[in-house]
Short mmCIF file of C-alpha atoms and ligand atoms in Angstrom, two decimals:
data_model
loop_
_atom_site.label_atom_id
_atom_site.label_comp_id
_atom_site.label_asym_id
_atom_site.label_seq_id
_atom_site.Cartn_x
_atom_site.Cartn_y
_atom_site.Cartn_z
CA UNK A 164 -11.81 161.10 240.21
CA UNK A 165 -8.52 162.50 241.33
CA UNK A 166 -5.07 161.94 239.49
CA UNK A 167 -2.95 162.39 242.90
CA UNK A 168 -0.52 159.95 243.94
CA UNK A 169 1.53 159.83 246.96
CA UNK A 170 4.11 158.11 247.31
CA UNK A 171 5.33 156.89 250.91
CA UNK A 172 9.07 156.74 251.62
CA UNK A 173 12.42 158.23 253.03
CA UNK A 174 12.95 161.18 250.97
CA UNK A 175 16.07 163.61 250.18
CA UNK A 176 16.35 166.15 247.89
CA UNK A 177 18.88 169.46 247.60
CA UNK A 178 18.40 172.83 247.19
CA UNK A 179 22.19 173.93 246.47
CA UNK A 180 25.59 172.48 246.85
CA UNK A 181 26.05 171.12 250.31
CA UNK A 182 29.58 171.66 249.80
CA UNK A 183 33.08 170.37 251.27
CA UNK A 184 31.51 171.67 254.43
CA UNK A 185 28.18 170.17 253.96
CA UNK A 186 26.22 172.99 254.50
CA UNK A 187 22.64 171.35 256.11
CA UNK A 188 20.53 174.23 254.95
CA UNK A 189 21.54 172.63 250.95
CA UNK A 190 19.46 170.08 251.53
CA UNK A 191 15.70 168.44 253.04
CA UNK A 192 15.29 164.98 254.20
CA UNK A 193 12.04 163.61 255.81
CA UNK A 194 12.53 160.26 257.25
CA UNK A 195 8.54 159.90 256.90
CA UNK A 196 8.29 161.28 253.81
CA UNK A 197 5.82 161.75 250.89
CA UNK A 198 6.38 162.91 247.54
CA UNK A 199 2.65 164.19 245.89
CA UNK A 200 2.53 163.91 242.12
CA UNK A 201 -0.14 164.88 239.79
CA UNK A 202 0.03 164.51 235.91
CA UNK A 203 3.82 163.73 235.98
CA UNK A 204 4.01 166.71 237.91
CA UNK A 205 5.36 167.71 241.74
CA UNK A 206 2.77 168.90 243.63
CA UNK A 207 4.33 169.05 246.98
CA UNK A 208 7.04 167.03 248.82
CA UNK A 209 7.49 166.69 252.99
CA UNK A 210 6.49 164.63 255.96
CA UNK A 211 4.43 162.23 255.26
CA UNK A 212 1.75 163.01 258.01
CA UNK A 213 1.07 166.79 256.90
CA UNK A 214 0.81 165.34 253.47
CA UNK A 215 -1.53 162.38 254.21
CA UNK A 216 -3.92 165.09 255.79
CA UNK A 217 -3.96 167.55 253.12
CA UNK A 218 -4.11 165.22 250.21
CA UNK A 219 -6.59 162.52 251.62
CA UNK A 220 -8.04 161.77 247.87
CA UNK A 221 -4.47 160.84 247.09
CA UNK A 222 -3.81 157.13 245.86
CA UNK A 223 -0.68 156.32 248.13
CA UNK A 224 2.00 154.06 246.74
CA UNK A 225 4.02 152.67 249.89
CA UNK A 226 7.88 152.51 249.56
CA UNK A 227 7.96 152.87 253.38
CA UNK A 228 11.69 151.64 254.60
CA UNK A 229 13.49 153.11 251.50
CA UNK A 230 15.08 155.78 250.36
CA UNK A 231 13.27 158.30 247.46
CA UNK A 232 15.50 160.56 245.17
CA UNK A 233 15.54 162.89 242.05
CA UNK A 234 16.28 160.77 238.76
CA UNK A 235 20.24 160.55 238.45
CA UNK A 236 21.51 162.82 235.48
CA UNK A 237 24.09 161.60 233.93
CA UNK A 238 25.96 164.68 232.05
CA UNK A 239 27.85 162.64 229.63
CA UNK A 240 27.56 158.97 228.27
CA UNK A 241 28.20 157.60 225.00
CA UNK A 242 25.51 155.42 223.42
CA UNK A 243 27.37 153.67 220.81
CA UNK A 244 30.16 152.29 222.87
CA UNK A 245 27.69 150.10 224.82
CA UNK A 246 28.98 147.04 223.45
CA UNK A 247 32.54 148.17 224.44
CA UNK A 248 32.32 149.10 228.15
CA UNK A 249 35.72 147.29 229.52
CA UNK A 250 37.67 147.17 226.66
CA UNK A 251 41.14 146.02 227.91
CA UNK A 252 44.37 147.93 227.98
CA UNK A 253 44.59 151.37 225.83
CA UNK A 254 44.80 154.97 226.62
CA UNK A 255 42.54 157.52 224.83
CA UNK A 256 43.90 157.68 221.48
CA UNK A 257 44.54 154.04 220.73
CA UNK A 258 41.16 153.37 222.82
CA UNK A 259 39.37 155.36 220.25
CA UNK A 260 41.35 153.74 217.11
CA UNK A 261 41.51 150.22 218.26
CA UNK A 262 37.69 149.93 220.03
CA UNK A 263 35.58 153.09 220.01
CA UNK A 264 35.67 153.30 215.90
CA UNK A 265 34.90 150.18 215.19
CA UNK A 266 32.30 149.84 217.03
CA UNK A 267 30.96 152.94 216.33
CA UNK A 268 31.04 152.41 212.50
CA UNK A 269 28.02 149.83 213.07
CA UNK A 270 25.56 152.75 213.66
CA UNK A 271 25.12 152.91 209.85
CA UNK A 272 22.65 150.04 210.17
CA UNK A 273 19.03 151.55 211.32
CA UNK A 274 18.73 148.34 213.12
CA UNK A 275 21.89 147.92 215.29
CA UNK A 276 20.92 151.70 216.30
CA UNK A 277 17.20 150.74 217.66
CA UNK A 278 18.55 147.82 219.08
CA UNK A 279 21.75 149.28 221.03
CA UNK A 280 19.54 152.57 222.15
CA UNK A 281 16.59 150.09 223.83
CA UNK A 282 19.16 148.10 225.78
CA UNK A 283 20.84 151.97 226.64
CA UNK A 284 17.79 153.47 227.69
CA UNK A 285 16.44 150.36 229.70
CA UNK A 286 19.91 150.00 231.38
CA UNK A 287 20.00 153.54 232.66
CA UNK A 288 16.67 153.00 234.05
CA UNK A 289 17.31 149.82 235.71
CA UNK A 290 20.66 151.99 237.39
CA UNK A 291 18.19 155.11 238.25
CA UNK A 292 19.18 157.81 235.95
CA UNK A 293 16.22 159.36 234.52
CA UNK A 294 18.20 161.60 232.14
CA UNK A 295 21.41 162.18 230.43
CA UNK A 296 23.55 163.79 228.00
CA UNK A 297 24.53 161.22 225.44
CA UNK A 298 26.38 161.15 222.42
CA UNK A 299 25.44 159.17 219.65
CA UNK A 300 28.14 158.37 216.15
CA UNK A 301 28.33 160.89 213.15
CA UNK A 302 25.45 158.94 211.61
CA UNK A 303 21.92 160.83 211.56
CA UNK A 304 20.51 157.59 211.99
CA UNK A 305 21.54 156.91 215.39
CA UNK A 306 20.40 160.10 216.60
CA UNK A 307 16.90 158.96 215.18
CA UNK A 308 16.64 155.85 217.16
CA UNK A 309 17.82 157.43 220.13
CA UNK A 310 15.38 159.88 220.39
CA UNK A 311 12.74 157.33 219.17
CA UNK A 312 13.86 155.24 221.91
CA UNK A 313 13.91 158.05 224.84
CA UNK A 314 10.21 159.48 223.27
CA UNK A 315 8.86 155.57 223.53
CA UNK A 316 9.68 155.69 227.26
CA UNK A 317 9.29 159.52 227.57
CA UNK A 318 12.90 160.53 228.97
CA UNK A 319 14.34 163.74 229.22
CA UNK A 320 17.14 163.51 226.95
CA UNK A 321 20.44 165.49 225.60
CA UNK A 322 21.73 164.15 221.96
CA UNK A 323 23.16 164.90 219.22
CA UNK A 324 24.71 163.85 215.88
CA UNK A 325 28.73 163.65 216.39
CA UNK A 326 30.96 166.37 214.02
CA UNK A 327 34.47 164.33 213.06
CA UNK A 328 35.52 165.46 209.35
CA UNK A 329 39.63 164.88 210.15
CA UNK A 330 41.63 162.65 212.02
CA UNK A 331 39.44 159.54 212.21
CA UNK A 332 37.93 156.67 209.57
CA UNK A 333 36.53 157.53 206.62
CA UNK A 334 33.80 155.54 207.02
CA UNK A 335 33.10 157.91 210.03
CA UNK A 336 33.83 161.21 208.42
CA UNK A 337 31.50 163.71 207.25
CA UNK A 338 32.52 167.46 205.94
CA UNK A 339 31.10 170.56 207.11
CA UNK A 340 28.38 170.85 204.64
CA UNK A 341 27.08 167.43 205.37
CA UNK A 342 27.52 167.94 208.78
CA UNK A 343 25.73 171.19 209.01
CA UNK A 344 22.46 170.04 206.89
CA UNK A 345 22.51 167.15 209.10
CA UNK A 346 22.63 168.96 212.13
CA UNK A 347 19.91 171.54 211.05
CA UNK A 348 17.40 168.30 209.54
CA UNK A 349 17.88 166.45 213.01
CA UNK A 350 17.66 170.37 215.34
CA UNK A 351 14.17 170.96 213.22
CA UNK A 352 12.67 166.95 213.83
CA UNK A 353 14.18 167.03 217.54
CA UNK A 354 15.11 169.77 219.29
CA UNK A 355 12.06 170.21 221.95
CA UNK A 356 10.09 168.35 220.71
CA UNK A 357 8.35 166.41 223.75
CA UNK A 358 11.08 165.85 226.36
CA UNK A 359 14.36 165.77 224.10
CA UNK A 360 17.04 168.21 223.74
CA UNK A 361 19.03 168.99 220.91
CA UNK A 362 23.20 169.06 221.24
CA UNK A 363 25.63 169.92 219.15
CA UNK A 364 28.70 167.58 219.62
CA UNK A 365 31.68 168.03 217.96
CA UNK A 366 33.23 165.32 218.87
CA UNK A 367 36.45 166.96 220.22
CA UNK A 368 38.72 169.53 218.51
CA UNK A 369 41.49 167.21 216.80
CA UNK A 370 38.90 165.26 214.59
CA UNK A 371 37.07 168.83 213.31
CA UNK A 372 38.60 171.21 211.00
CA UNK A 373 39.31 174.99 212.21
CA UNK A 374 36.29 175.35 209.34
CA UNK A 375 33.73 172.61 210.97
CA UNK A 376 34.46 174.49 214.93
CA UNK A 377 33.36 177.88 213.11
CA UNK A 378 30.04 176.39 211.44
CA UNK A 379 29.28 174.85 214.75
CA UNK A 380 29.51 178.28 216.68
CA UNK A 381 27.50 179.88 214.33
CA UNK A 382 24.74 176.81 214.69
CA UNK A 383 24.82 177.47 218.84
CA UNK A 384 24.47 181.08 218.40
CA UNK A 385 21.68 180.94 215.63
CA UNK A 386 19.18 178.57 217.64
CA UNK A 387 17.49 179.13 220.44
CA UNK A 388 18.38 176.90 223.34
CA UNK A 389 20.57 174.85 221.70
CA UNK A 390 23.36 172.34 224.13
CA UNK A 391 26.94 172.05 222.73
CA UNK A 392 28.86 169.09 224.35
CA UNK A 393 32.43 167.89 224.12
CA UNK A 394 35.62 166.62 225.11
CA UNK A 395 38.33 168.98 226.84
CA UNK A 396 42.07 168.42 228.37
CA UNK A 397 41.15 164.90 229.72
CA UNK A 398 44.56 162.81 228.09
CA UNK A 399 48.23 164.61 227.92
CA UNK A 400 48.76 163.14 224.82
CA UNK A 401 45.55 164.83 223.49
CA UNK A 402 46.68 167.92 225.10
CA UNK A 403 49.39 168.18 222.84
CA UNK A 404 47.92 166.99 219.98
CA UNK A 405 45.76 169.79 220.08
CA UNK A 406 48.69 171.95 220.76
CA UNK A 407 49.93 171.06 217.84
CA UNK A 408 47.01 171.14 215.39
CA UNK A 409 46.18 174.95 216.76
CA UNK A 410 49.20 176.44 217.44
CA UNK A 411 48.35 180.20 217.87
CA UNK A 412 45.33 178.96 220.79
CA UNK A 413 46.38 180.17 224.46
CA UNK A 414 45.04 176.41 225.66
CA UNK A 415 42.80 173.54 224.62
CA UNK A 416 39.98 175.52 226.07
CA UNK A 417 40.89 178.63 223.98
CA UNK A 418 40.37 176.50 220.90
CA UNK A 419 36.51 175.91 221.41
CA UNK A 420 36.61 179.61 222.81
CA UNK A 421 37.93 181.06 219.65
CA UNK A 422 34.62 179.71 217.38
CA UNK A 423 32.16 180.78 220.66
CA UNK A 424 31.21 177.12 221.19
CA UNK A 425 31.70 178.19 224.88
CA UNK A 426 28.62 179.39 227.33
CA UNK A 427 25.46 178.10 228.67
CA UNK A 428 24.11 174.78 228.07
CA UNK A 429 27.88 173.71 226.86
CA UNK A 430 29.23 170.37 228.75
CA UNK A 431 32.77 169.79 228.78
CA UNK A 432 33.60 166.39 229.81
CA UNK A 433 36.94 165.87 231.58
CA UNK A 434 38.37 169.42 232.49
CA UNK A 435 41.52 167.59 234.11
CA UNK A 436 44.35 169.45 232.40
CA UNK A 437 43.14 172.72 233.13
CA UNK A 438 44.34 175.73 234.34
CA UNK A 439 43.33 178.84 236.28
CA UNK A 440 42.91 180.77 233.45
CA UNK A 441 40.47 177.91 231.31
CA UNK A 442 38.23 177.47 234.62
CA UNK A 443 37.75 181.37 235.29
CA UNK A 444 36.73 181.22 231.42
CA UNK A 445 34.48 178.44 231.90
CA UNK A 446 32.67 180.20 234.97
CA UNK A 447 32.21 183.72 233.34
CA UNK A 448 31.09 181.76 229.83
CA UNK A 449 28.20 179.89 232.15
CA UNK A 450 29.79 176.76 230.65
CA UNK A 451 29.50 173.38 232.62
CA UNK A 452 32.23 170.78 233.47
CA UNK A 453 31.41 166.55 233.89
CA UNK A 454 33.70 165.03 236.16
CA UNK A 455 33.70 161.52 234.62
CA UNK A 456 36.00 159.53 237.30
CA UNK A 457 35.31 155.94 236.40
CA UNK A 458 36.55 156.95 232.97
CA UNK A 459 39.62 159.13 234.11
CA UNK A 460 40.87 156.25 236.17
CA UNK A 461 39.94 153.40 233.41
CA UNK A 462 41.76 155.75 230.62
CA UNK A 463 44.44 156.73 233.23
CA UNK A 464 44.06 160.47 232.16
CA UNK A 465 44.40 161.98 235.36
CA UNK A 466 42.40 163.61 238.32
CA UNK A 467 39.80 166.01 238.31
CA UNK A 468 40.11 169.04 240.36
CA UNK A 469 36.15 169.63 241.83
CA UNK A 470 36.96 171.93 244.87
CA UNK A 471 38.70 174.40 242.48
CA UNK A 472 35.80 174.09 239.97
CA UNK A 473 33.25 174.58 242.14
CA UNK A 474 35.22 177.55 244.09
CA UNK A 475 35.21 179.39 240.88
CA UNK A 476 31.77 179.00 240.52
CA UNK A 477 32.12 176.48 237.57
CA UNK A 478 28.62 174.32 236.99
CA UNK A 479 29.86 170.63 237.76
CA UNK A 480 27.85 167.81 236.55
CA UNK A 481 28.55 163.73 237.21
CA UNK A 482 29.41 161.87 234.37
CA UNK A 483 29.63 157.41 234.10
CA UNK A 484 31.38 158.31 230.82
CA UNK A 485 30.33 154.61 229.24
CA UNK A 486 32.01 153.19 227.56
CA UNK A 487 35.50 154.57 228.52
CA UNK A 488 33.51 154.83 232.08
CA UNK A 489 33.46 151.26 233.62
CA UNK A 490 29.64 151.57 234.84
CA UNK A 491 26.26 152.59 234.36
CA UNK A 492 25.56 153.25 237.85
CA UNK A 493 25.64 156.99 239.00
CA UNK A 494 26.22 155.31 242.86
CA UNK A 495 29.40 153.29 241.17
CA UNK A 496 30.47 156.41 239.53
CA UNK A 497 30.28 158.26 243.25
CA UNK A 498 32.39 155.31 244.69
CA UNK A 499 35.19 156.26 242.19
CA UNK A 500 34.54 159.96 242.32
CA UNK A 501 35.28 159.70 246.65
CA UNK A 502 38.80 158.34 245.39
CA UNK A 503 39.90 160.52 242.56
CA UNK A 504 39.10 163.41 244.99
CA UNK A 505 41.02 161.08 248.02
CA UNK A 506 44.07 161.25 245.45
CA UNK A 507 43.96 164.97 245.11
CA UNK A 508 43.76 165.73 248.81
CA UNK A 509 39.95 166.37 248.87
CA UNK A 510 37.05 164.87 250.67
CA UNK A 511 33.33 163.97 248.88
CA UNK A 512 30.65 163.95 252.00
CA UNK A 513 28.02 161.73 251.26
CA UNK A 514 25.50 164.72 251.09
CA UNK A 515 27.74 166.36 248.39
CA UNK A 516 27.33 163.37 246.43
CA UNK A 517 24.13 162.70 246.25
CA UNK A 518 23.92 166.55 245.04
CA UNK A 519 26.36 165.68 242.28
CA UNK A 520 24.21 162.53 241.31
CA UNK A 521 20.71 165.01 240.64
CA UNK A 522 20.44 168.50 241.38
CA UNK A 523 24.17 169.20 239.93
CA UNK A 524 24.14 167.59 236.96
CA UNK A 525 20.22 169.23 236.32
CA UNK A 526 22.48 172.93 237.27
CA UNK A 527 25.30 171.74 234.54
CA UNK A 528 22.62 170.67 231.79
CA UNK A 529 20.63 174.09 232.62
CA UNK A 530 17.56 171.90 233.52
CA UNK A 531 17.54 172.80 236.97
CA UNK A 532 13.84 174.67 236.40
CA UNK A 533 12.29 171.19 235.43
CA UNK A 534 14.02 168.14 236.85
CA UNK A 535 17.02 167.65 239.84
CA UNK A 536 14.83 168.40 243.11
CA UNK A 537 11.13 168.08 244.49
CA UNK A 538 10.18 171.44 244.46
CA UNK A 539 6.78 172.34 242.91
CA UNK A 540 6.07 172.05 239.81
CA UNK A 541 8.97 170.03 239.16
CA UNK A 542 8.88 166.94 236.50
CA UNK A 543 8.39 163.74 238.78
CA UNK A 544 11.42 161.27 237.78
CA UNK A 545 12.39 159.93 240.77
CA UNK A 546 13.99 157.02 241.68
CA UNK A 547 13.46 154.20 245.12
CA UNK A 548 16.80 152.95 246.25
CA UNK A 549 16.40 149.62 248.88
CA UNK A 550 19.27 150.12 251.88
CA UNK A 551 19.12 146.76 252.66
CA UNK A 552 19.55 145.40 248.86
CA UNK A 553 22.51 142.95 249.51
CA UNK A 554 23.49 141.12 252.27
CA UNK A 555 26.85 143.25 252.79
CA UNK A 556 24.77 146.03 252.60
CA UNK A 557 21.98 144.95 254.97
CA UNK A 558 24.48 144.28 257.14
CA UNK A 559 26.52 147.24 257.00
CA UNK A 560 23.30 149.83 257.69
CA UNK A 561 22.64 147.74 260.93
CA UNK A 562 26.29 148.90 261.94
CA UNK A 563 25.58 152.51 260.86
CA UNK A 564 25.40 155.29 263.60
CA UNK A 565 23.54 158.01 261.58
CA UNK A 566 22.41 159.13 258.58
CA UNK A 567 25.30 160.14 256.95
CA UNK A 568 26.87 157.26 257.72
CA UNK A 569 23.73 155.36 256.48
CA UNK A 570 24.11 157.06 252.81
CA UNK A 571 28.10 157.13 252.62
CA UNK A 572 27.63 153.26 252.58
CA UNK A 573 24.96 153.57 249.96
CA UNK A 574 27.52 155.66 247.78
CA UNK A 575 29.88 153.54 248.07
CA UNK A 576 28.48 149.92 248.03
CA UNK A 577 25.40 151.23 246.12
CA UNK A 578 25.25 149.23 242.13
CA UNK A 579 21.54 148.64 240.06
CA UNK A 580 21.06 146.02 242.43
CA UNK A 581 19.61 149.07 245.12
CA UNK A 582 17.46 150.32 242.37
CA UNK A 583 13.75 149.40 243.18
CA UNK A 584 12.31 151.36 240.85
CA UNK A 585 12.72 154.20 238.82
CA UNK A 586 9.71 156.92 238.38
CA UNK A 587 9.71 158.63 234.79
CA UNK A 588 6.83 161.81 235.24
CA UNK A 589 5.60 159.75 237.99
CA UNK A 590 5.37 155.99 236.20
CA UNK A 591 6.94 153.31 237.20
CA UNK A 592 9.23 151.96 234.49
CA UNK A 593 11.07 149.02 236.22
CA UNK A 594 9.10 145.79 236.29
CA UNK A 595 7.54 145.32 239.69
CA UNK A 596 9.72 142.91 242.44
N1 GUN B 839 37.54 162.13 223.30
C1 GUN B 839 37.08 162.09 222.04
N2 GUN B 839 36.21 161.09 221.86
C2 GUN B 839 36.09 160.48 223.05
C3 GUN B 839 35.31 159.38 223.50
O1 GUN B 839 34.54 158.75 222.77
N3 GUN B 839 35.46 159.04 224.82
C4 GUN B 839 36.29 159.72 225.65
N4 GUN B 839 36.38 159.33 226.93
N5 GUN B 839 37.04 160.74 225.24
C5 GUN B 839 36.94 161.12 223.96
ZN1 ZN B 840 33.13 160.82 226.32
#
């Protein structure tokens, strides 16, 4: 009895970053394609043909007509603030105060936590990502249930328990020593076991003492594979808040710099108001950048820079944000991401986005050995997107010329309502139809 599936469909994957340029050597697409999987595993990916000869034990699975991809990675989404995706009216620092506390304060209660995380987890699978880097609240609790919730439907996942112990609630505070056992209990019970990742998230430097950034740098040096995610330079009010609270730092950047929370497996989210200097820092350090543009335009913080990133050799990862982003779909977040770079005088190619949506944001979370492409060996989470999924749509490939064309539409028009299916290690997790 063999284990093989194969699994019949169009199928694109990258190898690098296409680029402005869009480099065709980044990527493979086989219009006839098959993806072989064995034991959650890839076991080879190409035209279908070669495939169907070599692996003629195979059970084939027949998504003949659409379109097969790598699991979206979403490189920074917030759990908690499910409930207030679309919050009207507020920059950043009222946003937080007047929505993102409250509803964050909730996670005390075991139950609201399990609840919230199952709807999360089952709404990024119904949108195609497969994994993500999400924060949770300051409450060990809700790092629990999420990683009971991602382990139930065996996810690849990125947490951690927020840091705040200034500058926010009390009834969201913690100190460093409470924050530092709580870290360590939740690292020991988490970190690698089965498919989840452990993070340290300070939630950004104005609500952590000078004292909590230090204990958190020695945490990320002391463990072994540890992620460190936060919040950089994304609102100029914050920018000078923190200009304020650390006066002798060169930049926001420097601040996390100065207690070594920068290098690899850190995620940034924002990077807008950056300079030269904080982006050569960030590509030496190995440190990764999420471009969150829903977010950036809902929050009106500004416009990130991806060309001058990327030039610098900066790891880039796509980011929905929720819930300052406006939507859990990685093909929404594209849409927005084509216009933030239209405002800065740069152009996203359809092949360059697709790259941002999986192989990208597997480079910025340093999984790129285990999940982002089809290579061999690779962890099969994969997702089926339908072309034809809405009228407009249906209507709008018949028009298209090419390829490109074909999946610049898809970017842009693309919502859950493309998602056939989502694969997690080579399962269908979407109910069938
Ligand atoms: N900066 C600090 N906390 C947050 C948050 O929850 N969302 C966003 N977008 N920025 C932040
Ligand atoms: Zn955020």
């Amino acid at each position: 009895m063999s284990e093989l599936t194969l699994f019949r469909a169009s199928i694109l994957h990258f190898l690098r970053d296409p680029g402005e340029a869009a480099d065709d050597r980044a990527w493979q697409y086989w219009e006839d394609g098959a993806l072989v999987v064995e034991s959650g595993r890839v076991v080879a990916c190409g035209p279908e043909a070669a495939l169907l000869t070599q692996y003629p034990q195979a059970k084939v699975v027949d998504h003949r007509g659409k379109l097969l991809l790598p699991g979206f990675v979403d490189t920074h989404i917030h759990f908690a603030q499910t409930d207030i995706i679309a919050s009207y009216g507020a920059q950043l620092l009222d946003w937080l105060n007047t929505y993102t506390f409250p509803a964050e304060r909730r996670f005390a209660d075991r139950v609201h936590a399990d609840n919230v995380a199952q709807f999360f987890l089952d709404e990024l699978l119904r949108n195609g990502t497969t994994t993500a880097a999400v924060y949770p609240t300051v409450h060990k609790a809700s790092v629990d249930a999420f990683f009971s919730a991602a382990e139930q439907r065996q996810m690849r996942m990125v947490c951690g328990k927020i840091m705040m112990d200034r500058h926010c609630p009390d009834f969201l505070q913690d100190n460093v020593a409470s924050a530092e056992a709580d870290s360590r209990e939740l690292i020991e019970r988490w970190h690698g076991r089965g498919r989840a990742g452990y993070a340290l998230t300070p939630r950004f430097a104005p609500t952590s003492t000078p004292e909590q950034l230090a204990m958190t740098g020695r945490l990320f040096a002391e463990y072994e594979g540890l992620w460190l995610q936060t919040h950089v330079a994304e609102n100029v009010d914050e920018v000078r808040w923190v200009a304020d609270l650390f006066p002798d730092a060169r930049s926001y950047l420097d601040v996390y710099d100065r207690y070594g929370l920068l290098g690899e497996r850190g995620v940034y989210a924002h990077c807008i108001h950056l300079d030269r200097a904080d982006r050569e820092r960030m590509a030496a350090t190995g440190t990764a950048m999420s471009f969150c543009p829903t977010s950036n335009l809902f929050l009106g913080s500004g416009l990130f820079d991806l060309n001058r990133a990327r030039e610098l050799g900066v790891r880039v990862g796509l980011a929905t944000d929720v819930g300052g982003g406006t939507s859990f779909s990685m093909l929404q977040t594209l849409n927005e991401a084509y216009k933030v770079l239209q405002l800065g005088g740069q152009k996203l190619n359809a092949w360059r986005g697709f790259y941002l949506a999986t192989l990208a944001g597997a480079e910025a979370l340093y999984l790129e050995d285990r999940i982002g492409n089809f290579l061999p060996g690779k962890e099969a989470d994969f997702v089926v997107l339908d072309w034809a999924a809405t009228p407009l749509l249906e209507r709008r490939m018949q028009a298209a010329q090419s390829l490109e064309e074909r999946l610049f539409a898809l970017m842009l028009l693309g919502c859950d309502r493309v998602v056939a299916q989502t694969y997690v290690l080579g399962e269908p997790r979407l109910p069938a139809g």
